Amino acid sequence: FAECFARFSGRTFLVDGERHYTYADIDRLSSQLALNLLELGLRPLDRVVPTLPNCAEFVILYFALQKIGCIPIAALVTHRYAEISQFVQLSGATTCVYPERQGDFEFEPTIQRVKAENPTLKFCISLEHLRTLIEKPAKGSLKHIVIDPTDPCIFQLSGGTTGIPKLIPRTHNDYAYNSKTAAPVCAVTKDWVLVLALPIAHNLPLACPGIQGYFFQGGKVVLSPTTRPAEI
């Protein structure tokens, strides 16, 4: 990631409504968030369950977690108690990140119920709190973080056809190779723009080639909060 952040620093990487971020912006903000998460108490190999919609904060969080070796579990904003509680229990997650509400559903009571039932869950970070951690000036350096390329970088989810989705570990080497291979197969170049309307954490929009594949090519990703054709 560091090589691409440097090579494409001035190019626009991410668009979320009126918000535009260059590669350098994402690098700076994700490093700032990474340091603030370390200060909060997260540690390498901690499991994190983000149930976020298609928003810039997810992308910044994803890169921040990669920089400190934490492992996101690719949950969806449509998941509720049954899924979130199982993900936390199976993985021993220390952290949940969630929007205050999605439609008529308020996340806070569910997250607090999961926390009460799982002693490993220490940090419950709302989207509003996440934005504060992204913008908060941070001190320190990430140079001491050592990441094993064969460690998991994410737990993707099975289709859930036999019940609640199972967790699928993907290593740093595996996931980088996946995206670096998928992008050229799809003929992605730095001039291509991806409109991402599928749930952002799914394997295809995240890495096949998805966000990562366009990132490695110097391309641009535009986030769509909806799948309505007219709005896309």
PDB file of N, CA and C in Angstrom, residues 5 21 55 58 66 76 87 90 103 105 119 121-122 127 157 195 218:
ATOM      1  N   PHE A   5       0.489   4.673  -2.303  1.00  0.00           N
ATOM      2  CA  PHE A   5       0.206   5.980  -1.695  1.00  0.00           C
ATOM      3  C   PHE A   5       1.214   7.021  -2.173  1.00  0.00           C
ATOM      4  N   TYR A  21     -11.143  12.630  -1.968  1.00  0.00           N
ATOM      5  CA  TYR A  21      -9.903  12.326  -1.262  1.00  0.00           C
ATOM      6  C   TYR A  21      -8.836  11.876  -2.250  1.00  0.00           C
ATOM      7  N   CYS A  55     -19.360   4.249   2.746  1.00  0.00           N
ATOM      8  CA  CYS A  55     -18.955   5.601   3.113  1.00  0.00           C
ATOM      9  C   CYS A  55     -17.436   5.669   3.173  1.00  0.00           C
ATOM     10  N   PHE A  58     -15.434   3.937   6.023  1.00  0.00           N
ATOM     11  CA  PHE A  58     -15.084   2.514   5.931  1.00  0.00           C
ATOM     12  C   PHE A  58     -13.718   2.342   5.276  1.00  0.00           C
ATOM     13  N   GLN A  66      -5.256  -2.173   8.350  1.00  0.00           N
ATOM     14  CA  GLN A  66      -4.153  -2.874   7.685  1.00  0.00           C
ATOM     15  C   GLN A  66      -2.802  -2.362   8.171  1.00  0.00           C
ATOM     16  N   LEU A  76     -21.755  -6.597   7.369  1.00  0.00           N
ATOM     17  CA  LEU A  76     -22.548  -5.685   6.543  1.00  0.00           C
ATOM     18  C   LEU A  76     -23.425  -4.808   7.424  1.00  0.00           C
ATOM     19  N   PHE A  87     -20.209 -13.278  15.039  1.00  0.00           N
ATOM     20  CA  PHE A  87     -18.888 -12.849  14.556  1.00  0.00           C
ATOM     21  C   PHE A  87     -17.971 -12.525  15.743  1.00  0.00           C
ATOM     22  N   LEU A  90     -17.160 -15.926  17.684  1.00  0.00           N
ATOM     23  CA  LEU A  90     -16.257 -16.826  16.949  1.00  0.00           C
ATOM     24  C   LEU A  90     -14.835 -16.279  16.877  1.00  0.00           C
ATOM     25  N   GLY A 103     -31.725   3.255   8.590  1.00  0.00           N
ATOM     26  CA  GLY A 103     -33.172   3.285   8.455  1.00  0.00           C
ATOM     27  C   GLY A 103     -33.805   3.498   9.817  1.00  0.00           C
ATOM     28  N   PHE A 105     -33.532   1.269  12.244  1.00  0.00           N
ATOM     29  CA  PHE A 105     -32.833   0.423  13.218  1.00  0.00           C
ATOM     30  C   PHE A 105     -31.736   1.201  13.930  1.00  0.00           C
ATOM     31  N   PRO A 119     -17.018 -10.895  26.861  1.00  0.00           N
ATOM     32  CA  PRO A 119     -16.003 -10.123  27.600  1.00  0.00           C
ATOM     33  C   PRO A 119     -14.827  -9.671  26.750  1.00  0.00           C
ATOM     34  N   LEU A 121     -15.079  -8.113  23.946  1.00  0.00           N
ATOM     35  CA  LEU A 121     -15.456  -6.883  23.246  1.00  0.00           C
ATOM     36  C   LEU A 121     -15.260  -5.682  24.168  1.00  0.00           C
ATOM     37  N   LYS A 122     -14.209  -4.910  23.910  1.00  0.00           N
ATOM     38  CA  LYS A 122     -13.830  -3.792  24.777  1.00  0.00           C
ATOM     39  C   LYS A 122     -14.222  -2.435  24.201  1.00  0.00           C
ATOM     40  N   LEU A 127     -20.111   5.557  14.393  1.00  0.00           N
ATOM     41  CA  LEU A 127     -19.600   6.262  13.215  1.00  0.00           C
ATOM     42  C   LEU A 127     -19.202   7.687  13.569  1.00  0.00           C
ATOM     43  N   LEU A 157     -16.707 -13.365   4.516  1.00  0.00           N
ATOM     44  CA  LEU A 157     -17.837 -14.170   4.953  1.00  0.00           C
ATOM     45  C   LEU A 157     -18.275 -15.146   3.877  1.00  0.00           C
ATOM     46  N   VAL A 195     -17.713   2.777  -9.895  1.00  0.00           N
ATOM     47  CA  VAL A 195     -18.863   3.169  -9.087  1.00  0.00           C
ATOM     48  C   VAL A 195     -19.261   1.959  -8.253  1.00  0.00           C
ATOM     49  N   GLY A 218      -3.900   2.945  -9.459  1.00  0.00           N
ATOM     50  CA  GLY A 218      -3.981   4.406  -9.454  1.00  0.00           C
ATOM     51  C   GLY A 218      -5.321   4.939  -9.906  1.00  0.00           C
TER      52      GLY A 218
END
